[in-house]
């Protein structure tokens, strides 16, 4: 008996589950195939959940989703070897009835999302790898081929949600091999602390959490970003660099993580904790310019597989969910109208993406990867200069303030030169605009 | 024909690590798997399904999430899955466990009589190999452990012949059905279920039984209270007080000589023992 | 089949059994007239437990009638037993669960031991589990250490847990007898005391062959020319995952040949197909007690440790200075095993042949 469905979703991460859920809820016959033993088995993230995207799919998710802490404070740190300069934003409005950011643990979250997908009526099969897309003579995608015997399954449309390293998309010719300059490798650990200790240390209440984003000299001029998130009884800490930078030598993901943990500003935060888990994952970092074709005859790509990550704002899983939702809505609309899933008709998906924050934000920051690549001193010189500046200005040592100011200005100009400083400011502003 | 396979969901001990400093076990995030020894028994049962059309029912006792293991067993090809889950079973040692499981098996047998109960040889988290024989004893099943091969089954005569591993050889045993079998490791290799099996598994409901559903006679005889054994303490092995003597050398040759010098000096009889042993071996060697 | 009892509820019946149970029993595993050496190791261990408790050590022998039985009993006395319960019957010619369980259960319920030890062989584990369930008592498997807690006069049985990463100590508080299985070679072989004698108490089995459903059709002995003799080897060389690739295992074999040693490996090598299960050293493989043990590329996790701790001299080679094997080895060599093994082979070859004359 050949099985066929309205839609097959490849992958049970946030993008895939969002797509499967929305379609199943609308009454379509949906099959979701996940290669891991269970949804989330192959997924790693910091992780921060942006509620807005999920709320639009499952409005009452707060009732039973496994949420660790809602974030009330955001810290941005710039590390030198021995110090840090930080920006801190905390607001009581984050304690609103429906907070918009939560720390989560992906293995649990993805599994929860999958129970919702099943409850909505989709069939979910794990432990099965989709090896290739089935195409007809015209090259239209008509189904998938799995690694199980008798594993050809047919569908009117296939949604690829199989993650950053989608060999499927690559083999089908939808996108190129992963680029070392457009992909980051992040190493992460979970450190367990008693909740009281954690709350005391980070100055938060029972369900509140803090999120840190970190850059610094420890990445030795390589483009890299670290993070620390508080969960209910643990702290997630991680750091990553571009794969290309790791390949060139001198740095390893876990070496970098060890340095981050040992930094004098970070070490006390982990004191007395028990490290119970470590993992690593790739993150698409190519930005707007690296987005591949996201639709074709009988297929669409969502989430990390489509490179939909806004690295500056560390947004990826929400974009994954939104893109999954938009893809699903496209399928639902076309089915209702009785139209085929041709590339022409599926253009609507891209149009919807373009109209949403997903592409809008990525477009806005499309210059950022280039800027960062060309301005490595963001990660070396500036942290040093700023730290030195702070140290000079804040120390009370008998030197008058005017002299100190002159010292600071002098060091900046020596470090970058007046034109360099101006240039950096302009370039940065442009990239940010 | 109807066979029941008992499986257990266990932490993948190959991935459990001990923290080098605190010596505590890092169990967080360790994935759970079906006890590997159970898979040999499951595969044997599935072969009976292939050859004799047997119905394969999989049973496990565990927390709610043990349903993942059952789902996986269904994907391999099992027909029906039952999850025995109840807070009352918490803290069960092997005696209490065999009580609960044998009650459930008896209950399963009420709807369709059972010919063979398969269990794993042992679990990788308990290692005791006690639950299978415990079930056999309680249900009055002929007990066949360490089975290397099922030689033949005569359904009319209700007889089975197996090879059972003993020290230095194999016993050829004949007994009557119903019986309980635990399979030796590496006697087979679990098949990768077909897509049809995967679909069936995804669509099958998993029956959940509490202690009452399973007909466990007296809850007080299960769980912690029904367990005669109790773990008094868990600890890391103490490092030997005398530290290992480090031996180094500039070249492998220098190192090797240093090793022999140090070791033979500390163990004066060792060199002589080695030499006489070699002499005896070469004398005794036939060719 | 005898109906299993359920564990006695707290109350006088259980306390009565507790008070009435005396003596340390060791199951003497006999097959074809030959007693498995683990039985003597357990007599030695049982002797220590009994001395602490101030009670006797009894061997328990279930066997077909024959001269071997008296010889076995004498061996038991020589190793330290005070008496032997002897159940002779043709039905017991080959091991079968039913008659052996019935027989051993009868002895237990009649003579009420407080402790019963069995070797963790396929027979021992099969029998112990069936008996423990029948008698509704506690059974601890694969123990690596036994002791007496004098406060409660109970046995503390220690064994690896959590996949072998840690050890745990288990007690059977109220039920009797407290049962334990121990793997061969985990306990030391006690010395023989010739001329030591003891009491033999014959007990009939009381079963009919017709009542026993399982029949033994045949026994097929193993015919393995490359059989490992690790358990009683004096010299063992073993390799682990640190060797890198299967081709490098030859370096282990080369060194073993020069030493006249047995060859073994850690569990990952068996799982990888480099060696057979009969050469696996460790908690789920063989326990060894050699005079010299050389481990190359083995990390030394506790599953391995408990299999080799009894060696007189352990030389460990590992490229990782933090490998756990260095916690219990006698000599630590940090380096590349693929380079060190050939050097050792050559050095041993020269040193051992030089003075052979």
mmCIF file of C-alpha atoms in Angstrom, chain B residues 7-233:
data_model
loop_
_atom_site.group_PDB
_atom_site.id
_atom_site.type_symbol
_atom_site.label_atom_id
_atom_site.label_comp_id
_atom_site.label_asym_id
_atom_site.label_seq_id
_atom_site.Cartn_x
_atom_site.Cartn_y
_atom_site.Cartn_z
ATOM 1 C CA UNK B 7 11.638 -4.778 27.407
ATOM 2 C CA UNK B 8 13.075 -2.045 29.565
ATOM 3 C CA UNK B 9 13.933 1.548 28.814
ATOM 4 C CA UNK B 10 17.344 2.329 30.305
ATOM 5 C CA UNK B 11 19.781 5.233 30.248
ATOM 6 C CA UNK B 12 22.407 4.687 27.594
ATOM 7 C CA UNK B 13 25.202 3.818 29.997
ATOM 8 C CA UNK B 14 27.777 4.111 27.271
ATOM 9 C CA UNK B 15 27.089 7.829 27.424
ATOM 10 C CA UNK B 16 26.985 8.222 31.165
ATOM 11 C CA UNK B 17 30.088 9.964 32.286
ATOM 12 C CA UNK B 18 31.528 10.553 35.714
ATOM 13 C CA UNK B 19 32.617 14.080 36.498
ATOM 14 C CA UNK B 20 36.389 13.891 36.853
ATOM 15 C CA UNK B 21 36.460 16.108 39.933
ATOM 16 C CA UNK B 22 33.262 15.542 41.886
ATOM 17 C CA UNK B 23 32.852 11.894 40.864
ATOM 18 C CA UNK B 24 29.130 12.296 40.428
ATOM 19 C CA UNK B 25 27.379 10.656 37.544
ATOM 20 C CA UNK B 26 26.415 12.979 34.730
ATOM 21 C CA UNK B 27 23.034 11.549 33.860
ATOM 22 C CA UNK B 28 21.481 14.764 32.576
ATOM 23 C CA UNK B 29 20.723 14.667 28.922
ATOM 24 C CA UNK B 30 21.759 11.051 28.623
ATOM 25 C CA UNK B 31 19.426 9.588 26.068
ATOM 26 C CA UNK B 32 17.351 6.562 26.932
ATOM 27 C CA UNK B 33 17.454 3.444 24.832
ATOM 28 C CA UNK B 34 15.852 0.037 24.774
ATOM 29 C CA UNK B 35 18.041 -2.230 26.876
ATOM 30 C CA UNK B 36 20.332 -3.699 24.205
ATOM 31 C CA UNK B 37 19.975 -7.267 25.500
ATOM 32 C CA UNK B 38 16.196 -7.027 25.012
ATOM 33 C CA UNK B 39 16.702 -6.454 21.312
ATOM 34 C CA UNK B 40 18.133 -9.945 20.807
ATOM 35 C CA UNK B 41 15.041 -11.412 22.394
ATOM 36 C CA UNK B 42 12.776 -9.075 20.412
ATOM 37 C CA UNK B 43 14.448 -10.053 17.153
ATOM 38 C CA UNK B 44 13.992 -13.728 17.987
ATOM 39 C CA UNK B 45 10.313 -13.087 18.627
ATOM 40 C CA UNK B 46 9.967 -11.207 15.349
ATOM 41 C CA UNK B 47 11.536 -14.149 13.552
ATOM 42 C CA UNK B 48 8.813 -16.365 15.021
ATOM 43 C CA UNK B 49 6.355 -13.857 13.614
ATOM 44 C CA UNK B 50 8.011 -14.155 10.193
ATOM 45 C CA UNK B 51 8.227 -17.956 10.263
ATOM 46 C CA UNK B 52 5.158 -19.013 12.230
ATOM 47 C CA UNK B 53 2.878 -15.994 12.082
ATOM 48 C CA UNK B 54 3.185 -15.410 15.806
ATOM 49 C CA UNK B 55 1.616 -12.304 17.305
ATOM 50 C CA UNK B 56 4.217 -10.246 19.166
ATOM 51 C CA UNK B 57 3.118 -8.226 22.186
ATOM 52 C CA UNK B 58 5.680 -5.960 23.819
ATOM 53 C CA UNK B 59 5.409 -5.100 27.494
ATOM 54 C CA UNK B 60 7.380 -2.701 29.638
ATOM 55 C CA UNK B 61 7.162 -1.487 33.191
ATOM 56 C CA UNK B 62 8.292 2.069 33.673
ATOM 57 C CA UNK B 63 7.436 5.774 33.823
ATOM 58 C CA UNK B 64 5.187 7.350 31.196
ATOM 59 C CA UNK B 65 8.095 8.151 28.914
ATOM 60 C CA UNK B 66 8.856 4.477 28.571
ATOM 61 C CA UNK B 67 6.221 4.581 25.843
ATOM 62 C CA UNK B 68 9.036 5.748 23.548
ATOM 63 C CA UNK B 69 10.697 2.382 23.936
ATOM 64 C CA UNK B 70 7.418 0.646 23.110
ATOM 65 C CA UNK B 71 6.937 2.855 20.065
ATOM 66 C CA UNK B 72 10.392 1.874 18.899
ATOM 67 C CA UNK B 73 9.618 -1.809 19.475
ATOM 68 C CA UNK B 74 6.487 -1.413 17.368
ATOM 69 C CA UNK B 75 8.605 0.160 14.648
ATOM 70 C CA UNK B 76 10.803 -2.932 14.625
ATOM 71 C CA UNK B 77 7.699 -4.936 13.897
ATOM 72 C CA UNK B 78 5.900 -5.797 17.126
ATOM 73 C CA UNK B 79 2.104 -5.942 16.895
ATOM 74 C CA UNK B 80 0.895 -4.595 20.191
ATOM 75 C CA UNK B 81 2.377 -2.607 23.058
ATOM 76 C CA UNK B 82 1.432 -2.359 26.719
ATOM 77 C CA UNK B 83 2.892 0.106 29.195
ATOM 78 C CA UNK B 84 2.687 -0.885 32.827
ATOM 79 C CA UNK B 85 3.005 2.370 34.694
ATOM 80 C CA UNK B 86 2.043 3.187 38.261
ATOM 81 C CA UNK B 87 3.590 5.199 41.069
ATOM 82 C CA UNK B 88 3.112 2.166 43.273
ATOM 83 C CA UNK B 89 5.910 0.436 41.411
ATOM 84 C CA UNK B 90 8.488 3.050 42.283
ATOM 85 C CA UNK B 91 11.497 1.674 44.064
ATOM 86 C CA UNK B 92 10.900 -1.915 43.001
ATOM 87 C CA UNK B 93 13.818 -4.278 43.165
ATOM 88 C CA UNK B 94 13.890 -7.373 40.993
ATOM 89 C CA UNK B 95 11.541 -9.373 43.211
ATOM 90 C CA UNK B 96 8.868 -6.672 43.172
ATOM 91 C CA UNK B 97 9.417 -6.102 39.466
ATOM 92 C CA UNK B 98 8.883 -9.731 38.557
ATOM 93 C CA UNK B 99 5.674 -9.674 40.606
ATOM 94 C CA UNK B 100 4.284 -6.712 38.667
ATOM 95 C CA UNK B 101 5.327 -7.944 35.261
ATOM 96 C CA UNK B 102 4.180 -11.512 35.767
ATOM 97 C CA UNK B 103 0.765 -10.207 36.841
ATOM 98 C CA UNK B 104 0.550 -8.167 33.652
ATOM 99 C CA UNK B 105 1.603 -11.155 31.560
ATOM 100 C CA UNK B 106 -1.061 -13.294 33.182
ATOM 101 C CA UNK B 107 -3.586 -10.583 32.342
ATOM 102 C CA UNK B 108 -2.423 -10.477 28.715
ATOM 103 C CA UNK B 109 -2.762 -14.238 28.571
ATOM 104 C CA UNK B 110 -6.418 -14.009 29.542
ATOM 105 C CA UNK B 111 -7.303 -12.558 26.130
ATOM 106 C CA UNK B 112 -4.958 -14.743 24.106
ATOM 107 C CA UNK B 113 -2.920 -17.590 25.635
ATOM 108 C CA UNK B 114 0.814 -17.048 25.543
ATOM 109 C CA UNK B 115 3.269 -19.586 24.175
ATOM 110 C CA UNK B 116 6.616 -17.942 24.903
ATOM 111 C CA UNK B 117 7.680 -15.056 27.130
ATOM 112 C CA UNK B 118 10.940 -13.467 26.008
ATOM 113 C CA UNK B 119 13.079 -11.377 28.339
ATOM 114 C CA UNK B 120 16.456 -9.760 27.895
ATOM 115 C CA UNK B 121 19.386 -11.658 29.349
ATOM 116 C CA UNK B 122 20.038 -8.761 31.758
ATOM 117 C CA UNK B 123 19.776 -4.987 31.792
ATOM 118 C CA UNK B 124 22.703 -2.637 31.378
ATOM 119 C CA UNK B 125 21.568 -0.575 34.349
ATOM 120 C CA UNK B 126 20.852 -3.398 36.768
ATOM 121 C CA UNK B 127 22.924 -6.249 35.382
ATOM 122 C CA UNK B 128 21.178 -8.753 37.654
ATOM 123 C CA UNK B 129 19.550 -11.076 35.095
ATOM 124 C CA UNK B 130 16.944 -11.832 37.774
ATOM 125 C CA UNK B 131 13.636 -10.601 36.438
ATOM 126 C CA UNK B 132 13.290 -13.165 33.653
ATOM 127 C CA UNK B 133 13.723 -16.180 35.962
ATOM 128 C CA UNK B 134 11.555 -14.414 38.519
ATOM 129 C CA UNK B 135 8.722 -14.218 36.009
ATOM 130 C CA UNK B 136 9.201 -17.835 34.971
ATOM 131 C CA UNK B 137 9.066 -18.973 38.583
ATOM 132 C CA UNK B 138 5.935 -16.986 39.374
ATOM 133 C CA UNK B 139 4.035 -18.055 36.284
ATOM 134 C CA UNK B 140 5.197 -21.662 36.307
ATOM 135 C CA UNK B 141 6.841 -21.314 32.894
ATOM 136 C CA UNK B 142 9.694 -23.581 31.903
ATOM 137 C CA UNK B 143 12.791 -21.459 32.373
ATOM 138 C CA UNK B 144 15.363 -21.328 29.562
ATOM 139 C CA UNK B 145 18.072 -18.734 30.083
ATOM 140 C CA UNK B 146 21.211 -18.055 28.046
ATOM 141 C CA UNK B 147 19.616 -19.480 24.917
ATOM 142 C CA UNK B 148 21.980 -19.388 21.973
ATOM 143 C CA UNK B 149 19.543 -20.746 19.453
ATOM 144 C CA UNK B 150 15.952 -21.882 19.108
ATOM 145 C CA UNK B 151 16.329 -25.141 17.218
ATOM 146 C CA UNK B 152 12.731 -26.081 16.593
ATOM 147 C CA UNK B 153 9.161 -25.516 17.740
ATOM 148 C CA UNK B 154 6.480 -28.155 17.341
ATOM 149 C CA UNK B 155 3.206 -26.338 17.818
ATOM 150 C CA UNK B 156 1.049 -29.459 17.775
ATOM 151 C CA UNK B 157 3.103 -31.278 20.360
ATOM 152 C CA UNK B 158 3.642 -27.956 22.173
ATOM 153 C CA UNK B 159 7.375 -28.634 22.357
ATOM 154 C CA UNK B 160 10.461 -26.515 21.871
ATOM 155 C CA UNK B 161 14.136 -27.455 21.500
ATOM 156 C CA UNK B 162 16.878 -24.929 22.264
ATOM 157 C CA UNK B 163 20.637 -24.651 22.668
ATOM 158 C CA UNK B 164 21.467 -23.258 26.089
ATOM 159 C CA UNK B 165 24.909 -21.908 26.902
ATOM 160 C CA UNK B 166 26.689 -23.675 29.760
ATOM 161 C CA UNK B 167 30.310 -23.545 30.915
ATOM 162 C CA UNK B 168 32.473 -25.061 28.211
ATOM 163 C CA UNK B 169 29.639 -26.105 25.960
ATOM 164 C CA UNK B 170 26.003 -26.016 24.965
ATOM 165 C CA UNK B 171 23.065 -27.965 26.388
ATOM 166 C CA UNK B 172 20.444 -29.183 23.968
ATOM 167 C CA UNK B 173 17.200 -28.891 25.925
ATOM 168 C CA UNK B 174 13.694 -29.938 25.037
ATOM 169 C CA UNK B 175 10.747 -28.637 26.982
ATOM 170 C CA UNK B 176 7.072 -27.840 26.715
ATOM 171 C CA UNK B 177 5.320 -24.606 25.951
ATOM 172 C CA UNK B 178 4.651 -22.220 27.546
ATOM 173 C CA UNK B 179 8.190 -21.288 28.446
ATOM 174 C CA UNK B 180 10.331 -18.263 29.213
ATOM 175 C CA UNK B 181 13.432 -17.585 27.138
ATOM 176 C CA UNK B 182 16.290 -15.121 27.580
ATOM 177 C CA UNK B 183 18.546 -14.878 24.530
ATOM 178 C CA UNK B 184 22.323 -14.646 24.576
ATOM 179 C CA UNK B 185 23.793 -11.515 23.097
ATOM 180 C CA UNK B 186 24.970 -11.476 19.500
ATOM 181 C CA UNK B 187 22.738 -14.386 18.533
ATOM 182 C CA UNK B 188 21.050 -12.150 15.978
ATOM 183 C CA UNK B 189 20.787 -8.567 14.835
ATOM 184 C CA UNK B 190 17.609 -6.541 15.212
ATOM 185 C CA UNK B 191 16.142 -5.717 11.838
ATOM 186 C CA UNK B 192 15.549 -2.152 10.721
ATOM 187 C CA UNK B 193 11.785 -1.978 10.478
ATOM 188 C CA UNK B 194 10.152 -1.350 7.140
ATOM 189 C CA UNK B 195 8.285 1.828 6.364
ATOM 190 C CA UNK B 196 5.055 -0.098 6.778
ATOM 191 C CA UNK B 197 6.153 -1.046 10.317
ATOM 192 C CA UNK B 198 6.969 2.603 11.009
ATOM 193 C CA UNK B 199 3.523 3.683 9.856
ATOM 194 C CA UNK B 200 1.823 1.008 11.880
ATOM 195 C CA UNK B 201 3.844 1.974 14.934
ATOM 196 C CA UNK B 202 2.982 5.643 14.523
ATOM 197 C CA UNK B 203 -0.716 4.814 14.206
ATOM 198 C CA UNK B 204 -0.932 2.218 16.988
ATOM 199 C CA UNK B 205 -2.292 3.185 20.354
ATOM 200 C CA UNK B 206 -0.237 2.089 23.326
ATOM 201 C CA UNK B 207 -2.275 0.519 26.083
ATOM 202 C CA UNK B 208 -1.501 1.878 29.516
ATOM 203 C CA UNK B 209 -2.109 -0.262 32.575
ATOM 204 C CA UNK B 210 -1.986 0.689 36.221
ATOM 205 C CA UNK B 211 -1.258 -1.892 38.876
ATOM 206 C CA UNK B 212 -4.982 -2.493 39.179
ATOM 207 C CA UNK B 213 -5.457 -2.917 35.426
ATOM 208 C CA UNK B 214 -2.653 -5.455 35.389
ATOM 209 C CA UNK B 215 -4.187 -7.402 38.183
ATOM 210 C CA UNK B 216 -1.237 -7.080 40.554
ATOM 211 C CA UNK B 217 -2.629 -8.989 43.551
ATOM 212 C CA UNK B 218 -1.567 -6.801 46.443
ATOM 213 C CA UNK B 219 0.042 -3.437 45.894
ATOM 214 C CA UNK B 220 1.777 -3.634 49.234
ATOM 215 C CA UNK B 221 3.797 -6.516 47.834
ATOM 216 C CA UNK B 222 5.171 -4.285 45.089
ATOM 217 C CA UNK B 223 7.295 -1.185 44.898
ATOM 218 C CA UNK B 224 9.632 -0.234 47.651
ATOM 219 C CA UNK B 225 7.786 -2.121 50.338
ATOM 220 C CA UNK B 226 7.810 -5.336 48.374
ATOM 221 C CA UNK B 227 11.533 -5.158 47.782
ATOM 222 C CA UNK B 228 13.658 -7.219 50.145
ATOM 223 C CA UNK B 229 16.865 -5.545 48.974
ATOM 224 C CA UNK B 230 17.732 -1.946 49.630
ATOM 225 C CA UNK B 231 20.629 0.155 48.377
ATOM 226 C CA UNK B 232 22.356 1.544 51.405
ATOM 227 C CA UNK B 233 24.914 3.718 49.703
#
